[in-house]
Coordinates of N, CA and C in Angstrom, one line a residue:
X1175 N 112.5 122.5 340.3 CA 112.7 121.7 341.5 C 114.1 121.7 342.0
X1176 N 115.0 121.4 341.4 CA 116.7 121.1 341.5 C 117.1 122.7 341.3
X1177 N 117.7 122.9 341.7 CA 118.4 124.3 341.7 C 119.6 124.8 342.2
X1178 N 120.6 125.8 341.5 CA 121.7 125.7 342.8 C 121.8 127.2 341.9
X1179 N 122.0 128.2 343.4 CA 121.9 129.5 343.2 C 123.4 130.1 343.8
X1180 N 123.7 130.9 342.6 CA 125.0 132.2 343.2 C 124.9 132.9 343.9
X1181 N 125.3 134.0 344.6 CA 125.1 135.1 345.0 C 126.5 135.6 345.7
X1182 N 126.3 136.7 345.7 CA 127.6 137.7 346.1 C 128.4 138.4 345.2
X1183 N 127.9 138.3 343.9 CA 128.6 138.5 343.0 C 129.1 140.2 342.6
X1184 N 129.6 141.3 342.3 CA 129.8 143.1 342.2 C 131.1 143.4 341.6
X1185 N 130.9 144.9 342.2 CA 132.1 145.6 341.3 C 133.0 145.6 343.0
X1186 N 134.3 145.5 342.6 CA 135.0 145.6 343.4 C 136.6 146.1 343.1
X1187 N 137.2 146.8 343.9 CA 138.7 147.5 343.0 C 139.9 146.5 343.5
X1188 N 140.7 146.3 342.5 CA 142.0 145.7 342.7 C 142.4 145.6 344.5
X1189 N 142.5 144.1 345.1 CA 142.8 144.0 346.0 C 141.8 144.0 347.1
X1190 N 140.6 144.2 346.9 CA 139.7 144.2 347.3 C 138.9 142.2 347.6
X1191 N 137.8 142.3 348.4 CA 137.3 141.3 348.8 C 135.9 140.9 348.8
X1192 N 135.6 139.6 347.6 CA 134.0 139.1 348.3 C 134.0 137.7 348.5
X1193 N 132.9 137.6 349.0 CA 132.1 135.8 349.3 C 131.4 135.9 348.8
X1194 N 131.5 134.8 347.3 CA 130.2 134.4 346.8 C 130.1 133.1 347.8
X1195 N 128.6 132.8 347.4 CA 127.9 131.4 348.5 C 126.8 130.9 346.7
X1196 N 126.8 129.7 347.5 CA 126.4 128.7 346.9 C 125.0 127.6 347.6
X1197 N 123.6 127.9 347.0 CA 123.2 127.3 347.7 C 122.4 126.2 346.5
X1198 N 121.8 125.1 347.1 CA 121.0 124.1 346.8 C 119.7 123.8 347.1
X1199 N 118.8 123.7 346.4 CA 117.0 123.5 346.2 C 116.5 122.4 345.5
X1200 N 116.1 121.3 346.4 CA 115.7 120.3 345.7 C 116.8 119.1 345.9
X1201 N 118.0 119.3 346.4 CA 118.7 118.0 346.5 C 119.7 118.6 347.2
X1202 N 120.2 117.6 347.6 CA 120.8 117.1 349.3 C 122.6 117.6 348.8
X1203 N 123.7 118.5 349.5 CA 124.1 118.9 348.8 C 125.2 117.9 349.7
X1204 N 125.1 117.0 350.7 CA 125.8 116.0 351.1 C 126.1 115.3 350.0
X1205 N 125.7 115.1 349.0 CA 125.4 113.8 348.1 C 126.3 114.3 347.0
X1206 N 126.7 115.7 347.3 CA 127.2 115.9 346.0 C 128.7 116.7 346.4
X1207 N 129.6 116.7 345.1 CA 131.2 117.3 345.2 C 130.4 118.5 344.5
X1208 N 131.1 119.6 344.9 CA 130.8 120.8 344.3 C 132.0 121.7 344.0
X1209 N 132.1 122.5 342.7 CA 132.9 122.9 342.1 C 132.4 124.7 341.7
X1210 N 133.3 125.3 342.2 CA 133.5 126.8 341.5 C 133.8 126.4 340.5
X1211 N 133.7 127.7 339.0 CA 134.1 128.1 337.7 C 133.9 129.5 337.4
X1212 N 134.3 129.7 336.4 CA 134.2 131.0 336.1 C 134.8 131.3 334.7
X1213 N 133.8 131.7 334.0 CA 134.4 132.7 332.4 C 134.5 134.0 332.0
X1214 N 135.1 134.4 331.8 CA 135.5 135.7 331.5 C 135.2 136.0 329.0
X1215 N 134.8 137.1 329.4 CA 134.6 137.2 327.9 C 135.4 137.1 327.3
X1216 N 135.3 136.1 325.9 CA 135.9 136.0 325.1 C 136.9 134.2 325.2
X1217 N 136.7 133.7 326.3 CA 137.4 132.6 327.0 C 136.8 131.8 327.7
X1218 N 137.6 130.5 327.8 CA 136.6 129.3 327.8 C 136.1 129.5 329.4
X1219 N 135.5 128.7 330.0 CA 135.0 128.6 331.3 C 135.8 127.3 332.1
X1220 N 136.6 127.6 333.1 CA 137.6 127.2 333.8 C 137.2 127.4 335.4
X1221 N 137.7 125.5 335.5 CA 137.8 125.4 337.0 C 138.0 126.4 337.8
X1222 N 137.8 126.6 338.7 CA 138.6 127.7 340.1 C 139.1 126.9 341.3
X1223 N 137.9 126.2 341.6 CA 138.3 125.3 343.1 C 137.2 124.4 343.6
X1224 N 137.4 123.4 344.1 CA 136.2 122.5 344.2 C 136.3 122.4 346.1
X1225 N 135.4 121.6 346.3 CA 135.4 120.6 347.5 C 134.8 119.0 347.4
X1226 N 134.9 118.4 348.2 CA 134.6 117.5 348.2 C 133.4 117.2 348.7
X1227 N 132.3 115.7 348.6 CA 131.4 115.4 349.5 C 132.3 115.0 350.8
X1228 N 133.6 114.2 350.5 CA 133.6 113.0 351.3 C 134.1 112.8 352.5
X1229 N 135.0 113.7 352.5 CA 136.3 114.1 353.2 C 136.5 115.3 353.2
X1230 N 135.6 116.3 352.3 CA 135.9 118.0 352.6 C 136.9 118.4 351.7
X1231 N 138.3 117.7 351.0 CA 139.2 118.1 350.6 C 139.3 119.2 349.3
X1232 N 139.7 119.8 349.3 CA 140.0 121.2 348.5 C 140.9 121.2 347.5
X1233 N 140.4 121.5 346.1 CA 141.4 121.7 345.2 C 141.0 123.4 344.5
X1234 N 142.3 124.1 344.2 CA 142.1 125.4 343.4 C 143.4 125.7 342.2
X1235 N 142.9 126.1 341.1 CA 143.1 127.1 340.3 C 144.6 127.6 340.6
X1236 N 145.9 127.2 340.3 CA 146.8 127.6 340.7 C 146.9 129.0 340.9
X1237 N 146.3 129.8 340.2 CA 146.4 131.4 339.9 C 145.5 131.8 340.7
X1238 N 144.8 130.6 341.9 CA 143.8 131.5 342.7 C 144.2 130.8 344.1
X1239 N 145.4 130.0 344.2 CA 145.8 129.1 345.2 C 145.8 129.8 346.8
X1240 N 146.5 131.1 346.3 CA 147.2 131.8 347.9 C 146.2 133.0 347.8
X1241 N 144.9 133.0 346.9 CA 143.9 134.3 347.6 C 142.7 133.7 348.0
X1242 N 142.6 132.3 347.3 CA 141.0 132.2 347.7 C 140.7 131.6 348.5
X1243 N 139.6 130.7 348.9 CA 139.1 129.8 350.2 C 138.0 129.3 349.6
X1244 N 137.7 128.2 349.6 CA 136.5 127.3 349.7 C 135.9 126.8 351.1
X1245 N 134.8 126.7 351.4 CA 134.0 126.2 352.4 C 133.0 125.8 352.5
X1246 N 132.5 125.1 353.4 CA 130.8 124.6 353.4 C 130.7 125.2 354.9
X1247 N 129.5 125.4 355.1 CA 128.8 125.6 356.3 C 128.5 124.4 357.3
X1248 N 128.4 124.4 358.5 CA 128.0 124.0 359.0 C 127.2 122.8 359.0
X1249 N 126.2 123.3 358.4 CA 124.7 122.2 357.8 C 125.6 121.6 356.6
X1250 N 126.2 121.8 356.3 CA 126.5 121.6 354.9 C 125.7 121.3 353.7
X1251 N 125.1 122.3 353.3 CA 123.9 123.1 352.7 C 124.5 124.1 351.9
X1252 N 125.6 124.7 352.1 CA 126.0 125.7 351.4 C 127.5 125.7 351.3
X1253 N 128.1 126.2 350.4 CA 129.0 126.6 349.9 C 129.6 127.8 349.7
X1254 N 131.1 128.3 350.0 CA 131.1 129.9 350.0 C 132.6 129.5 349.1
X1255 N 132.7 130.5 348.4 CA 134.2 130.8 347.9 C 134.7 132.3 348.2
X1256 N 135.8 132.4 349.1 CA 136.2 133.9 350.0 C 137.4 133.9 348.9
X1257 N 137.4 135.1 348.4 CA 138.2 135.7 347.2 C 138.5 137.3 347.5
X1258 N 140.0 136.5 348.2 CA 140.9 138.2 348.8 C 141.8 138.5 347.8
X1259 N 142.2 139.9 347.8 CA 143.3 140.1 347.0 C 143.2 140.1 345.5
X1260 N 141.6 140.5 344.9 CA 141.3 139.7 343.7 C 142.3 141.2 342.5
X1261 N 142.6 140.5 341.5 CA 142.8 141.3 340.1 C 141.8 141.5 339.6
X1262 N 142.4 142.1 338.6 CA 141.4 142.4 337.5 C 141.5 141.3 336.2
X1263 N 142.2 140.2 336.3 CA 142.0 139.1 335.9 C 140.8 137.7 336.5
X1264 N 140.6 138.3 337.3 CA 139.6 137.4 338.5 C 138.4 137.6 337.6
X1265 N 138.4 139.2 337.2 CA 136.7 139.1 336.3 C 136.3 138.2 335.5
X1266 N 135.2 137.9 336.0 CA 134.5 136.8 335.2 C 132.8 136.6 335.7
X1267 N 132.0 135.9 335.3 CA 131.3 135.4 336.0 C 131.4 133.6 336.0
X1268 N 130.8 134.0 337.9 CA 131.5 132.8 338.4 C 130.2 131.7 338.7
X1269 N 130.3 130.2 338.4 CA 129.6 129.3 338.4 C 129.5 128.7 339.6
X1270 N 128.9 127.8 340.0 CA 128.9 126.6 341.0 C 128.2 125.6 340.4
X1271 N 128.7 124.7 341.1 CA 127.7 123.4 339.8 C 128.3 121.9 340.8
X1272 N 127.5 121.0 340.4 CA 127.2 119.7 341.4 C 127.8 118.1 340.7
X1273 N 128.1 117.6 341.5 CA 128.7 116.5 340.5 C 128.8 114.8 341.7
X1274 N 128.5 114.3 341.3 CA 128.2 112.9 342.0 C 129.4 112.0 342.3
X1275 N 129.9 112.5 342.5 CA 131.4 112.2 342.6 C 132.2 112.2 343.8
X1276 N 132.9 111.5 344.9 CA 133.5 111.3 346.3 C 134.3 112.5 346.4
X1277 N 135.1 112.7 345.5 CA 136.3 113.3 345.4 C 136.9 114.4 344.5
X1278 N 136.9 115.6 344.6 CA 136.8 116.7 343.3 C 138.8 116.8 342.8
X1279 N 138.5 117.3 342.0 CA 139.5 117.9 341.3 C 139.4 119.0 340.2
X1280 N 140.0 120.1 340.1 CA 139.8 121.1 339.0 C 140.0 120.3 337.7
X1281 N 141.0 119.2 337.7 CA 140.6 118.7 336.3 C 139.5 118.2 336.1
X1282 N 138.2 117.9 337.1 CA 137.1 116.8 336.4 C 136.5 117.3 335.4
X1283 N 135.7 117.2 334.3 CA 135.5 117.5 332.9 C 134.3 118.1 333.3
X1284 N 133.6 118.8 332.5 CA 132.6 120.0 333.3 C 131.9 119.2 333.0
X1285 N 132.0 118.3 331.9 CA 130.6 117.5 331.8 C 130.0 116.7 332.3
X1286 N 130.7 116.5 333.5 CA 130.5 115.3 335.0 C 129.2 116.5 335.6
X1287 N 129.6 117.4 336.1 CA 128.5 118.4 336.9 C 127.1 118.0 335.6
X1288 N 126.6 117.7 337.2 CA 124.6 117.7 336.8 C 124.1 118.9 337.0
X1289 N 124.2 119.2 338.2 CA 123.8 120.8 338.3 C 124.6 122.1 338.2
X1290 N 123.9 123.0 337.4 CA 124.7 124.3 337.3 C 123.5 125.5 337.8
X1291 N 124.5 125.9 338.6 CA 123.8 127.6 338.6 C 124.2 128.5 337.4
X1292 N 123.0 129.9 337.9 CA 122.9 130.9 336.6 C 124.0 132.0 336.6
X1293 N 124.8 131.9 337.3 CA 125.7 132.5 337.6 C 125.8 133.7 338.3
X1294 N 127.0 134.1 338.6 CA 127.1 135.7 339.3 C 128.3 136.1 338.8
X1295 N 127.9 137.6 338.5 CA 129.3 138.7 337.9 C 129.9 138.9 338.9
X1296 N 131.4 138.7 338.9 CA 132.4 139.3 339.7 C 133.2 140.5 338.0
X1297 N 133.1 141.7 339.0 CA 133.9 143.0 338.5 C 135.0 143.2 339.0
X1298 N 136.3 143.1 339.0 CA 137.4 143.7 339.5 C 138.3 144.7 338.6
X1299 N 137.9 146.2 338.8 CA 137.9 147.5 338.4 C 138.3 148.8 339.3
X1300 N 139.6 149.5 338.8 CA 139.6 150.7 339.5 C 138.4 151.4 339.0

């Protein structure tokens, strides 16, 4: 019933660009702060960048501050994270996940998020 799905996820070469999107099934994505993550093998799974329900406001991943973008759509239904300029440190695969909460922050503790998606591979490879 509850669901929150990745997509966009590939291989892509140094400096290169995607939009994963973020979508929700089964609950109201007004209701909720929503947060990117991402793990890479071998290493824990770490914030990237959040938004807010309340106010919209944006937090990111110092190391992802001046390439990436967070957004909602319109409806605000969805969720996109625009990831320019990626390395080959970027690889990972990358989460979205839901949290009841006014106001995000990359420090909130993952274990606040109720919902997680199944994730998507980002590749960044010559």
């Amino acid at each position: 019933q509850l669901q929150l799905v990745e997509y966009g996820g590939g291989l892509v070469q140094p400096g290169g660009s995607l939009r994963l999107s973020c979508a929700a099934s089964g609950f109201d994505f007004h209701s909720y702060t929503i947060g990117w993550f991402r793990q890479a093998p071998g290493k824990e799974r770490e914030g990237v960048s959040c938004i807010s329900r309340s106010d919209g406001s944006t937090e990111y991943l110092d190391s992802v501050k001046a390439r990436f973008t967070i957004s909602r759509d319109n409806a605000m239904n969805r969720v996109y994270l625009e990831m320019n300029s990626l390395k080959p440190e970027d690889t990972a695969v990358y989460y979205c996940a839901a949290v009841a909460r006014p106001l995000c922050s990359v420090a909130t503790s993952q274990s606040d998020y109720k919902y997680w998606g199944q994730g998507t591979q980002v590749t960044v490879s010559s």
